[in-house]
């Protein structure tokens, strides 16, 4: 399954966008749970256009610069909605370098184990702080028909994930300090 295809179609459901706008949305809106590189986005846009799922219109921006704006087509909307409506199977557990290192941590000194764990706590606390700042922009839970509800739920998941990870890391420190 080409999940990037559906991430792009979902963004285009919101409004027509240039490739740059799509890249920016990946780094600002989807970055808590999905990422894509420039080298992936533009070939996928071309493929979506060839499949008739998006259309492209070249617009003049400024005096001489041309920009391609992509719009989802009715076929793209139907494909996207069909994908949204299908049950999502569980993905394999994501790779995590720190957890891999933790698995093999018996080959480190106790001081190194503690230092690496403390470093991870700091990094996750920084991420949590950022997420809480973003989450604080919502005065209340958006209504079910509010377009911001998805953002709210993803941010809440991110906050809970970071809190749980910090809790686990503190347990690890307790084990190391016994």
CSV table of N, CA and C in Angstrom, one decimal:
chain,number,residue,atom,x,y,z
A,1,UNK,N,0.8,-1.2,0.0
A,1,UNK,CA,0.0,0.0,0.0
A,1,UNK,C,0.9,1.2,0.0
A,2,UNK,N,0.5,2.2,-0.8
A,2,UNK,CA,1.3,3.5,-0.9
A,2,UNK,C,0.6,4.4,0.1
A,3,UNK,N,1.1,4.4,1.4
A,3,UNK,CA,0.5,5.3,2.4
A,3,UNK,C,0.8,6.7,2.1
A,4,UNK,N,1.9,7.0,1.5
A,4,UNK,CA,2.2,8.4,1.2
A,4,UNK,C,1.2,9.0,0.2
A,5,UNK,N,0.7,8.1,-0.7
A,5,UNK,CA,-0.4,8.5,-1.6
A,5,UNK,C,-1.6,9.1,-0.8
A,6,UNK,N,-2.0,8.4,0.3
A,6,UNK,CA,-3.1,8.8,1.0
A,6,UNK,C,-2.9,10.0,1.9
A,7,UNK,N,-1.6,10.1,2.4
A,7,UNK,CA,-1.3,11.3,3.2
A,7,UNK,C,-1.4,12.6,2.3
A,8,UNK,N,-0.9,12.5,1.1
A,8,UNK,CA,-1.0,13.6,0.1
A,8,UNK,C,-2.4,13.9,-0.2
A,9,UNK,N,-3.2,12.8,-0.6
A,9,UNK,CA,-4.6,13.0,-0.9
A,9,UNK,C,-5.3,13.7,0.2
A,10,UNK,N,-5.1,13.3,1.5
A,10,UNK,CA,-5.7,13.9,2.6
A,10,UNK,C,-5.4,15.3,2.8
A,11,UNK,N,-4.2,15.7,2.5
A,11,UNK,CA,-3.8,17.1,2.6
A,11,UNK,C,-4.5,17.9,1.5
A,12,UNK,N,-4.6,17.3,0.3
A,12,UNK,CA,-5.3,18.0,-0.8
A,12,UNK,C,-6.8,18.0,-0.6
A,13,UNK,N,-7.4,17.2,0.3
A,13,UNK,CA,-8.8,17.3,0.6
A,13,UNK,C,-9.1,18.6,1.3
A,14,UNK,N,-8.1,19.1,2.0
A,14,UNK,CA,-8.2,20.4,2.8
A,14,UNK,C,-8.3,21.6,1.8
A,15,UNK,N,-7.4,21.6,0.8
A,15,UNK,CA,-7.3,22.7,-0.2
A,15,UNK,C,-6.2,22.3,-1.2
A,16,UNK,N,-6.3,23.0,-2.4
A,16,UNK,CA,-5.2,22.8,-3.4
A,16,UNK,C,-3.9,23.3,-2.8
A,17,UNK,N,-2.8,22.6,-3.1
A,17,UNK,CA,-1.5,23.0,-2.6
A,17,UNK,C,-0.4,22.8,-3.6
A,18,UNK,N,0.6,23.6,-3.5
A,18,UNK,CA,1.8,23.4,-4.3
A,18,UNK,C,2.7,22.4,-3.6
A,19,UNK,N,3.6,21.8,-4.3
A,19,UNK,CA,4.5,20.8,-3.7
A,19,UNK,C,5.2,21.3,-2.4
A,20,UNK,N,5.6,22.5,-2.4
A,20,UNK,CA,6.2,23.1,-1.3
A,20,UNK,C,5.3,23.2,-0.1
A,21,UNK,N,4.0,23.5,-0.3
A,21,UNK,CA,3.0,23.5,0.8
A,21,UNK,C,2.8,22.1,1.4
A,22,UNK,N,2.8,21.1,0.5
A,22,UNK,CA,2.7,19.7,1.0
A,22,UNK,C,3.9,19.3,1.8
A,23,UNK,N,5.1,19.7,1.4
A,23,UNK,CA,6.3,19.4,2.2
A,23,UNK,C,6.2,20.1,3.5
A,24,UNK,N,5.7,21.3,3.5
A,24,UNK,CA,5.6,22.1,4.8
A,24,UNK,C,4.6,21.5,5.7
A,25,UNK,N,3.5,21.0,5.2
A,25,UNK,CA,2.5,20.3,6.0
A,25,UNK,C,3.1,19.0,6.6
A,26,UNK,N,3.9,18.3,5.9
A,26,UNK,CA,4.6,17.1,6.5
A,26,UNK,C,5.4,17.5,7.7
A,27,UNK,N,6.1,18.7,7.6
A,27,UNK,CA,7.0,19.0,8.7
A,27,UNK,C,6.3,19.8,9.8
A,28,UNK,N,5.1,20.3,9.6
A,28,UNK,CA,4.4,21.1,10.6
A,28,UNK,C,3.2,20.4,11.1
A,29,UNK,N,2.5,19.7,10.3
A,29,UNK,CA,1.2,19.1,10.7
A,29,UNK,C,1.2,17.6,11.0
A,30,UNK,N,2.0,16.9,10.1
A,30,UNK,CA,2.0,15.4,10.2
A,30,UNK,C,3.2,14.9,10.9
A,31,UNK,N,4.1,15.8,11.3
A,31,UNK,CA,5.4,15.3,11.8
A,31,UNK,C,5.4,14.5,13.1
A,32,UNK,N,4.3,14.5,13.8
A,32,UNK,CA,4.2,13.7,15.1
A,32,UNK,C,3.9,12.2,14.8
A,33,UNK,N,3.5,11.9,13.5
A,33,UNK,CA,3.2,10.5,13.2
A,33,UNK,C,3.6,10.1,11.8
A,34,UNK,N,4.0,11.0,11.0
A,34,UNK,CA,4.3,10.6,9.6
A,34,UNK,C,5.4,11.6,9.1
A,35,UNK,N,6.2,11.1,8.2
A,35,UNK,CA,7.2,12.0,7.5
A,35,UNK,C,7.4,11.5,6.1
A,36,UNK,N,7.8,12.4,5.3
A,36,UNK,CA,8.2,12.1,3.9
A,36,UNK,C,9.2,13.1,3.5
A,37,UNK,N,10.1,12.7,2.6
A,37,UNK,CA,11.2,13.5,2.1
A,37,UNK,C,10.7,14.1,0.8
A,38,UNK,N,11.4,15.2,0.4
A,38,UNK,CA,11.2,15.9,-0.8
A,38,UNK,C,11.3,14.9,-2.0
A,39,UNK,N,12.3,14.0,-1.9
A,39,UNK,CA,12.5,13.1,-3.0
A,39,UNK,C,11.4,12.0,-3.1
A,40,UNK,N,10.5,11.9,-2.1
A,40,UNK,CA,9.4,11.0,-2.1
A,40,UNK,C,8.1,11.7,-2.6
A,41,UNK,N,8.0,12.9,-2.1
A,41,UNK,CA,6.7,13.7,-2.4
A,41,UNK,C,6.5,14.0,-3.9
A,42,UNK,N,7.5,14.5,-4.5
A,42,UNK,CA,7.3,14.9,-5.9
A,42,UNK,C,7.1,13.8,-6.9
A,43,UNK,N,7.8,12.7,-6.8
A,43,UNK,CA,7.5,11.5,-7.6
A,43,UNK,C,6.1,11.0,-7.3
A,44,UNK,N,5.6,11.0,-6.1
A,44,UNK,CA,4.3,10.6,-5.7
A,44,UNK,C,3.2,11.5,-6.3
A,45,UNK,N,3.5,12.8,-6.3
A,45,UNK,CA,2.6,13.7,-6.9
A,45,UNK,C,2.4,13.4,-8.4
A,46,UNK,N,3.5,13.2,-9.1
A,46,UNK,CA,3.5,12.9,-10.5
A,46,UNK,C,2.7,11.6,-10.8
A,47,UNK,N,2.9,10.6,-9.9
A,47,UNK,CA,2.2,9.3,-10.1
A,47,UNK,C,0.7,9.5,-9.8
A,48,UNK,N,0.3,10.3,-8.8
A,48,UNK,CA,-1.1,10.6,-8.6
A,48,UNK,C,-1.7,11.4,-9.7
A,49,UNK,N,-1.0,12.2,-10.4
A,49,UNK,CA,-1.5,12.9,-11.5
A,49,UNK,C,-1.7,12.0,-12.7
A,50,UNK,N,-0.7,11.1,-12.9
A,50,UNK,CA,-0.8,10.1,-14.0
A,50,UNK,C,-2.0,9.1,-13.8
A,51,UNK,N,-2.3,8.9,-12.5
A,51,UNK,CA,-3.5,8.0,-12.2
A,51,UNK,C,-4.8,8.7,-12.2
A,52,UNK,N,-4.8,10.0,-12.4
A,52,UNK,CA,-6.0,10.8,-12.5
A,52,UNK,C,-6.6,11.1,-11.1
A,53,UNK,N,-5.8,11.0,-10.0
A,53,UNK,CA,-6.3,11.2,-8.7
A,53,UNK,C,-6.1,12.7,-8.2
A,54,UNK,N,-5.2,13.4,-8.9
A,54,UNK,CA,-5.0,14.8,-8.7
A,54,UNK,C,-4.8,15.5,-10.1
A,55,UNK,N,-5.1,16.7,-10.1
A,55,UNK,CA,-4.9,17.5,-11.3
A,55,UNK,C,-3.9,18.6,-10.9
A,56,UNK,N,-3.2,19.1,-11.9
A,56,UNK,CA,-2.2,20.1,-11.7
A,56,UNK,C,-2.4,21.3,-12.5
A,57,UNK,N,-2.3,22.5,-11.9
A,57,UNK,CA,-2.4,23.7,-12.6
A,57,UNK,C,-1.2,24.6,-12.3
A,58,UNK,N,-0.6,25.1,-13.4
A,58,UNK,CA,0.5,26.0,-13.2
A,58,UNK,C,0.0,27.4,-13.1
A,59,UNK,N,0.5,28.0,-12.0
A,59,UNK,CA,0.1,29.4,-11.7
A,59,UNK,C,1.3,30.3,-11.7
A,60,UNK,N,1.2,31.5,-12.1
A,60,UNK,CA,2.2,32.5,-12.0
A,60,UNK,C,2.2,33.1,-10.6
A,61,UNK,N,3.3,33.0,-9.8
A,61,UNK,CA,3.4,33.7,-8.5
A,61,UNK,C,4.5,34.7,-8.6
A,62,UNK,N,4.2,35.9,-8.2
A,62,UNK,CA,5.2,37.0,-8.5
A,62,UNK,C,5.1,37.4,-9.9
A,63,UNK,N,6.3,37.8,-10.4
A,63,UNK,CA,6.3,38.3,-11.8
A,63,UNK,C,6.6,37.2,-12.8
A,64,UNK,N,7.5,36.3,-12.5
A,64,UNK,CA,7.9,35.3,-13.4
A,64,UNK,C,7.9,33.9,-12.9
A,65,UNK,N,7.8,33.7,-11.6
A,65,UNK,CA,7.9,32.4,-11.1
A,65,UNK,C,6.6,31.6,-11.3
A,66,UNK,N,6.7,30.4,-11.8
A,66,UNK,CA,5.6,29.5,-12.0
A,66,UNK,C,5.6,28.5,-10.8
A,67,UNK,N,4.4,28.1,-10.4
A,67,UNK,CA,4.2,27.1,-9.3
A,67,UNK,C,3.1,26.2,-9.7
A,68,UNK,N,3.4,24.9,-9.5
A,68,UNK,CA,2.4,23.9,-9.8
A,68,UNK,C,1.5,23.7,-8.5
A,69,UNK,N,0.2,23.9,-8.7
A,69,UNK,CA,-0.8,23.7,-7.7
A,69,UNK,C,-1.6,22.4,-8.0
A,70,UNK,N,-1.7,21.5,-7.0
A,70,UNK,CA,-2.3,20.3,-7.1
A,70,UNK,C,-3.7,20.3,-6.4
A,71,UNK,N,-4.7,19.7,-7.1
A,71,UNK,CA,-6.0,19.6,-6.6
A,71,UNK,C,-6.5,18.2,-6.7
A,72,UNK,N,-7.2,17.7,-5.7
A,72,UNK,CA,-7.7,16.4,-5.7
A,72,UNK,C,-8.9,16.3,-6.7
A,73,UNK,N,-8.9,15.2,-7.5
A,73,UNK,CA,-10.0,15.0,-8.4
A,73,UNK,C,-11.2,14.2,-7.8
A,74,UNK,N,-12.3,14.2,-8.4
A,74,UNK,CA,-13.4,13.3,-7.8
A,74,UNK,C,-12.9,11.8,-7.7
A,75,UNK,N,-12.1,11.3,-8.6
A,75,UNK,CA,-11.6,10.0,-8.5
A,75,UNK,C,-10.7,9.9,-7.2
A,76,UNK,N,-9.9,10.9,-7.0
A,76,UNK,CA,-9.0,11.0,-5.8
A,76,UNK,C,-9.8,11.0,-4.6
A,77,UNK,N,-10.9,11.8,-4.5
A,77,UNK,CA,-11.7,11.8,-3.3
A,77,UNK,C,-12.3,10.5,-3.0
A,78,UNK,N,-12.8,9.8,-4.1
A,78,UNK,CA,-13.4,8.5,-3.9
A,78,UNK,C,-12.4,7.5,-3.4
A,79,UNK,N,-11.2,7.5,-4.0
A,79,UNK,CA,-10.1,6.6,-3.5
A,79,UNK,C,-9.7,6.9,-2.1
A,80,UNK,N,-9.6,8.1,-1.8
A,80,UNK,CA,-9.2,8.5,-0.4
A,80,UNK,C,-10.2,8.1,0.6
A,81,UNK,N,-11.5,8.3,0.3
A,81,UNK,CA,-12.6,8.0,1.2
A,81,UNK,C,-12.7,6.5,1.4
A,82,UNK,N,-12.4,5.7,0.3
A,82,UNK,CA,-12.5,4.3,0.4
A,82,UNK,C,-11.3,3.8,1.3
A,83,UNK,N,-10.1,4.4,1.2
A,83,UNK,CA,-9.0,4.0,2.0
A,83,UNK,C,-9.3,4.4,3.5
A,84,UNK,N,-9.9,5.6,3.7
A,84,UNK,CA,-10.2,6.0,5.1
A,84,UNK,C,-11.2,5.0,5.8
A,85,UNK,N,-12.1,4.5,5.0
A,85,UNK,CA,-13.1,3.6,5.6
A,85,UNK,C,-12.7,2.2,5.8
A,86,UNK,N,-11.5,1.8,5.3
A,86,UNK,CA,-11.1,0.4,5.5
A,86,UNK,C,-10.4,0.2,6.9
A,87,UNK,N,-10.6,-1.0,7.5
A,87,UNK,CA,-9.9,-1.2,8.8
A,87,UNK,C,-8.4,-1.2,8.6
A,88,UNK,N,-7.7,-0.6,9.6
A,88,UNK,CA,-6.3,-0.5,9.6
A,88,UNK,C,-5.6,-1.6,10.4
A,89,UNK,N,-4.8,-2.4,9.7
A,89,UNK,CA,-4.1,-3.5,10.4
A,89,UNK,C,-3.0,-2.9,11.2
A,90,UNK,N,-2.6,-3.6,12.3
A,90,UNK,CA,-1.5,-3.1,13.1
A,90,UNK,C,-0.2,-3.2,12.3
A,91,UNK,N,0.6,-2.2,12.4
A,91,UNK,CA,1.9,-2.1,11.7
A,91,UNK,C,2.9,-2.9,12.6
A,92,UNK,N,4.0,-3.3,12.1
A,92,UNK,CA,5.1,-3.9,12.9
A,92,UNK,C,5.5,-2.8,13.9
A,93,UNK,N,6.1,-3.2,15.0
A,93,UNK,CA,6.6,-2.3,16.0
A,93,UNK,C,7.6,-1.4,15.3
A,94,UNK,N,7.5,-0.1,15.5
A,94,UNK,CA,8.5,0.8,14.8
A,94,UNK,C,9.9,0.6,15.4
A,95,UNK,N,10.9,0.8,14.5
A,95,UNK,CA,12.3,0.6,15.0
A,95,UNK,C,12.6,1.8,15.9
A,96,UNK,N,13.4,1.5,17.0
A,96,UNK,CA,13.8,2.5,18.0
A,96,UNK,C,15.2,2.2,18.4
A,97,UNK,N,16.1,3.0,18.0
A,97,UNK,CA,17.5,2.8,18.3
A,97,UNK,C,17.8,2.7,19.8
A,98,UNK,N,17.2,3.6,20.5
A,98,UNK,CA,17.5,3.6,22.0
A,98,UNK,C,17.0,2.3,22.6
A,99,UNK,N,15.8,1.8,22.2
A,99,UNK,CA,15.4,0.5,22.8
A,99,UNK,C,16.3,-0.6,22.4
A,100,UNK,N,16.8,-0.6,21.2
A,100,UNK,CA,17.8,-1.6,20.7
A,100,UNK,C,19.0,-1.5,21.6
A,101,UNK,N,19.5,-0.3,21.9
A,101,UNK,CA,20.7,-0.1,22.7
A,101,UNK,C,20.4,-0.6,24.2
A,102,UNK,N,19.1,-0.4,24.6
A,102,UNK,CA,18.7,-0.8,26.0
A,102,UNK,C,18.8,-2.3,26.0
A,103,UNK,N,18.3,-3.0,25.0
A,103,UNK,CA,18.3,-4.4,24.9
A,103,UNK,C,19.7,-5.0,25.1
A,104,UNK,N,20.7,-4.3,24.5
A,104,UNK,CA,22.1,-4.8,24.6
A,104,UNK,C,22.9,-4.0,25.7
A,105,UNK,N,22.3,-3.3,26.6
A,105,UNK,CA,23.0,-2.4,27.5
A,105,UNK,C,23.8,-3.1,28.5
A,106,UNK,N,23.7,-4.5,28.6
A,106,UNK,CA,24.6,-5.2,29.6
A,106,UNK,C,26.0,-5.0,29.2
A,107,UNK,N,26.3,-4.6,27.9
A,107,UNK,CA,27.7,-4.5,27.5
A,107,UNK,C,28.2,-3.1,27.7
A,108,UNK,N,27.4,-2.2,28.4
A,108,UNK,CA,27.9,-0.9,28.8
A,108,UNK,C,28.2,-0.8,30.3
A,109,UNK,N,28.9,0.1,30.7
A,109,UNK,CA,29.1,0.4,32.1
A,109,UNK,C,27.8,0.9,32.7
A,110,UNK,N,27.6,0.7,34.0
A,110,UNK,CA,26.4,1.3,34.6
A,110,UNK,C,26.3,2.8,34.4
A,111,UNK,N,27.4,3.5,34.5
A,111,UNK,CA,27.4,4.9,34.3
A,111,UNK,C,27.0,5.3,32.9
A,112,UNK,N,27.4,4.6,31.9
A,112,UNK,CA,27.0,4.8,30.5
A,112,UNK,C,25.5,4.6,30.4
A,113,UNK,N,25.0,3.5,31.0
A,113,UNK,CA,23.6,3.2,30.9
A,113,UNK,C,22.8,4.3,31.5
A,114,UNK,N,23.2,4.8,32.7
A,114,UNK,CA,22.5,5.9,33.3
A,114,UNK,C,22.6,7.1,32.5
A,115,UNK,N,23.7,7.5,32.0
A,115,UNK,CA,23.9,8.7,31.1
A,115,UNK,C,23.0,8.7,29.9
A,116,UNK,N,23.0,7.5,29.2
A,116,UNK,CA,22.1,7.4,28.0
A,116,UNK,C,20.7,7.5,28.4
A,117,UNK,N,20.3,6.9,29.5
A,117,UNK,CA,18.9,7.0,29.9
A,117,UNK,C,18.5,8.4,30.3
A,118,UNK,N,19.3,9.1,31.0
A,118,UNK,CA,19.1,10.5,31.4
A,118,UNK,C,19.0,11.4,30.2
A,119,UNK,N,19.8,11.1,29.2
A,119,UNK,CA,19.8,11.9,27.9
A,119,UNK,C,18.4,11.7,27.2
A,120,UNK,N,18.0,10.4,27.2
A,120,UNK,CA,16.7,10.2,26.6
A,120,UNK,C,15.5,10.9,27.3
A,121,UNK,N,15.6,10.9,28.6
A,121,UNK,CA,14.6,11.6,29.4
A,121,UNK,C,14.5,13.0,29.1
A,122,UNK,N,15.7,13.6,29.0
A,122,UNK,CA,15.8,15.1,28.6
A,122,UNK,C,15.2,15.3,27.2
A,123,UNK,N,15.5,14.5,26.3
A,123,UNK,CA,15.0,14.6,24.9
A,123,UNK,C,13.5,14.5,24.9
A,124,UNK,N,13.0,13.5,25.6
A,124,UNK,CA,11.5,13.3,25.6
A,124,UNK,C,10.8,14.4,26.4
A,125,UNK,N,11.4,14.9,27.4
A,125,UNK,CA,10.8,16.0,28.1
A,125,UNK,C,10.7,17.3,27.2
A,126,UNK,N,11.8,17.5,26.4
A,126,UNK,CA,11.7,18.6,25.5
A,126,UNK,C,10.6,18.4,24.5
A,127,UNK,N,10.5,17.2,23.9
A,127,UNK,CA,9.4,16.9,23.0
A,127,UNK,C,8.0,17.1,23.7
A,128,UNK,N,7.9,16.6,24.9
A,128,UNK,CA,6.6,16.7,25.6
A,128,UNK,C,6.3,18.2,25.8
A,129,UNK,N,7.3,19.0,26.2
A,129,UNK,CA,7.1,20.4,26.4
A,129,UNK,C,6.5,21.1,25.1
A,130,UNK,N,7.1,20.8,24.0
A,130,UNK,CA,6.6,21.3,22.7
A,130,UNK,C,5.1,20.9,22.5
A,131,UNK,N,4.9,19.6,22.7
A,131,UNK,CA,3.5,19.1,22.4
A,131,UNK,C,2.5,19.7,23.4
A,132,UNK,N,2.9,19.9,24.6
A,132,UNK,CA,1.9,20.5,25.6
A,132,UNK,C,1.7,22.0,25.2
A,133,UNK,N,2.7,22.6,24.6
A,133,UNK,CA,2.5,24.0,24.1
A,133,UNK,C,1.5,24.0,23.0
A,134,UNK,N,1.6,23.1,22.1
A,134,UNK,CA,0.7,23.0,20.9
A,134,UNK,C,-0.7,22.6,21.4
A,135,UNK,N,-0.8,21.6,22.3
A,135,UNK,CA,-2.0,21.1,22.9
A,135,UNK,C,-2.8,22.2,23.6
A,136,UNK,N,-2.0,23.1,24.3
A,136,UNK,CA,-2.6,24.2,25.0
A,136,UNK,C,-3.3,25.3,24.1
A,137,UNK,N,-3.1,25.2,22.8
A,137,UNK,CA,-3.8,26.1,21.9
A,137,UNK,C,-5.2,25.8,21.7
A,138,UNK,N,-5.6,24.6,22.2
A,138,UNK,CA,-7.0,24.2,22.2
A,138,UNK,C,-7.7,24.5,23.5
A,139,UNK,N,-8.6,25.4,23.5
A,139,UNK,CA,-9.3,25.8,24.8
A,139,UNK,C,-10.2,24.6,25.3
A,140,UNK,N,-10.7,23.8,24.3
A,140,UNK,CA,-11.5,22.6,24.7
A,140,UNK,C,-11.4,21.6,23.6
A,141,UNK,N,-12.1,20.5,23.8
A,141,UNK,CA,-12.1,19.4,22.8
A,141,UNK,C,-13.0,19.9,21.6
A,142,UNK,N,-12.4,20.0,20.4
A,142,UNK,CA,-13.3,20.4,19.2
A,142,UNK,C,-14.5,19.4,19.0
A,143,UNK,N,-15.5,20.0,18.5
A,143,UNK,CA,-16.7,19.2,18.2
A,143,UNK,C,-16.4,18.1,17.1
A,144,UNK,N,-17.2,17.0,17.1
A,144,UNK,CA,-16.9,16.0,16.1
A,144,UNK,C,-16.9,16.5,14.7
A,145,UNK,N,-17.6,17.5,14.3
A,145,UNK,CA,-17.6,18.0,12.9
A,145,UNK,C,-16.6,19.1,12.7
A,146,UNK,N,-15.8,19.4,13.7
A,146,UNK,CA,-14.8,20.5,13.6
A,146,UNK,C,-13.5,19.8,12.9
A,147,UNK,N,-13.0,20.5,11.9
A,147,UNK,CA,-11.8,20.0,11.2
A,147,UNK,C,-10.6,19.9,12.1
A,148,UNK,N,-10.6,20.5,13.3
A,148,UNK,CA,-9.4,20.5,14.2
A,148,UNK,C,-9.5,19.3,15.1
A,149,UNK,N,-10.5,18.5,15.1
A,149,UNK,CA,-10.6,17.4,16.0
A,149,UNK,C,-9.5,16.3,15.8
A,150,UNK,N,-9.2,16.1,14.5
A,150,UNK,CA,-8.1,15.1,14.2
A,150,UNK,C,-6.8,15.6,14.8
A,151,UNK,N,-6.5,16.9,14.6
A,151,UNK,CA,-5.3,17.5,15.2
A,151,UNK,C,-5.2,17.3,16.7
A,152,UNK,N,-6.4,17.6,17.3
A,152,UNK,CA,-6.5,17.5,18.8
A,152,UNK,C,-6.2,16.1,19.2
A,153,UNK,N,-6.8,15.1,18.6
A,153,UNK,CA,-6.6,13.7,19.0
A,153,UNK,C,-5.2,13.2,18.8
A,154,UNK,N,-4.5,13.7,17.7
A,154,UNK,CA,-3.1,13.3,17.4
A,154,UNK,C,-2.2,13.9,18.5
A,155,UNK,N,-2.5,15.2,18.8
A,155,UNK,CA,-1.7,15.9,19.8
A,155,UNK,C,-1.8,15.2,21.2
A,156,UNK,N,-3.1,14.8,21.5
A,156,UNK,CA,-3.3,14.2,22.8
A,156,UNK,C,-2.5,12.8,22.8
A,157,UNK,N,-2.5,12.1,21.7
A,157,UNK,CA,-1.8,10.9,21.7
A,157,UNK,C,-0.3,11.1,21.9
A,158,UNK,N,0.2,12.1,21.2
A,158,UNK,CA,1.6,12.5,21.3
A,158,UNK,C,2.0,12.8,22.8
A,159,UNK,N,1.1,13.6,23.4
A,159,UNK,CA,1.4,13.9,24.8
A,159,UNK,C,1.4,12.7,25.7
A,160,UNK,N,0.4,11.8,25.5
A,160,UNK,CA,0.3,10.6,26.3
A,160,UNK,C,1.5,9.7,26.0
A,161,UNK,N,1.9,9.6,24.8
A,161,UNK,CA,3.0,8.7,24.4
A,161,UNK,C,4.3,9.2,25.1
A,162,UNK,N,4.6,10.5,25.0
A,162,UNK,CA,5.8,11.1,25.7
A,162,UNK,C,5.7,10.9,27.2
A,163,UNK,N,4.6,11.1,27.8
A,163,UNK,CA,4.4,11.0,29.2
A,163,UNK,C,4.7,9.5,29.6
A,164,UNK,N,4.2,8.6,28.9
A,164,UNK,CA,4.4,7.1,29.1
A,164,UNK,C,5.9,6.8,28.9
A,165,UNK,N,6.5,7.3,27.9
A,165,UNK,CA,7.9,7.0,27.6
A,165,UNK,C,8.8,7.6,28.7
A,166,UNK,N,8.5,8.8,29.2
A,166,UNK,CA,9.3,9.4,30.3
A,166,UNK,C,9.1,8.5,31.6
A,167,UNK,N,7.9,8.1,31.8
A,167,UNK,CA,7.6,7.2,33.0
A,167,UNK,C,8.4,5.9,32.9
A,168,UNK,N,8.4,5.3,31.7
A,168,UNK,CA,9.2,4.1,31.5
A,168,UNK,C,10.7,4.3,31.7
A,169,UNK,N,11.2,5.4,31.1
A,169,UNK,CA,12.6,5.8,31.3
A,169,UNK,C,13.0,6.0,32.7
A,170,UNK,N,12.1,6.6,33.5
A,170,UNK,CA,12.4,6.8,34.9
A,170,UNK,C,12.4,5.4,35.7
A,171,UNK,N,11.5,4.5,35.2
A,171,UNK,CA,11.6,3.1,35.8
A,171,UNK,C,13.0,2.5,35.5
A,172,UNK,N,13.4,2.7,34.2
A,172,UNK,CA,14.7,2.2,33.9
A,172,UNK,C,15.8,2.7,34.7
A,173,UNK,N,15.8,4.1,35.0
A,173,UNK,CA,16.8,4.7,35.9
A,173,UNK,C,16.7,4.0,37.3
A,174,UNK,N,15.5,3.8,37.8
A,174,UNK,CA,15.3,3.1,39.1
A,174,UNK,C,16.0,1.8,39.1
A,175,UNK,N,15.8,1.0,38.0
A,175,UNK,CA,16.5,-0.3,37.9
A,175,UNK,C,18.0,-0.2,37.9
A,176,UNK,N,18.5,0.8,37.2
A,176,UNK,CA,19.9,1.0,37.1
A,176,UNK,C,20.6,1.5,38.4
A,177,UNK,N,19.8,2.2,39.2
A,177,UNK,CA,20.3,2.8,40.5
A,177,UNK,C,20.1,1.9,41.7
A,178,UNK,N,19.6,0.7,41.5
A,178,UNK,CA,19.4,-0.3,42.6
A,178,UNK,C,20.7,-0.7,43.1
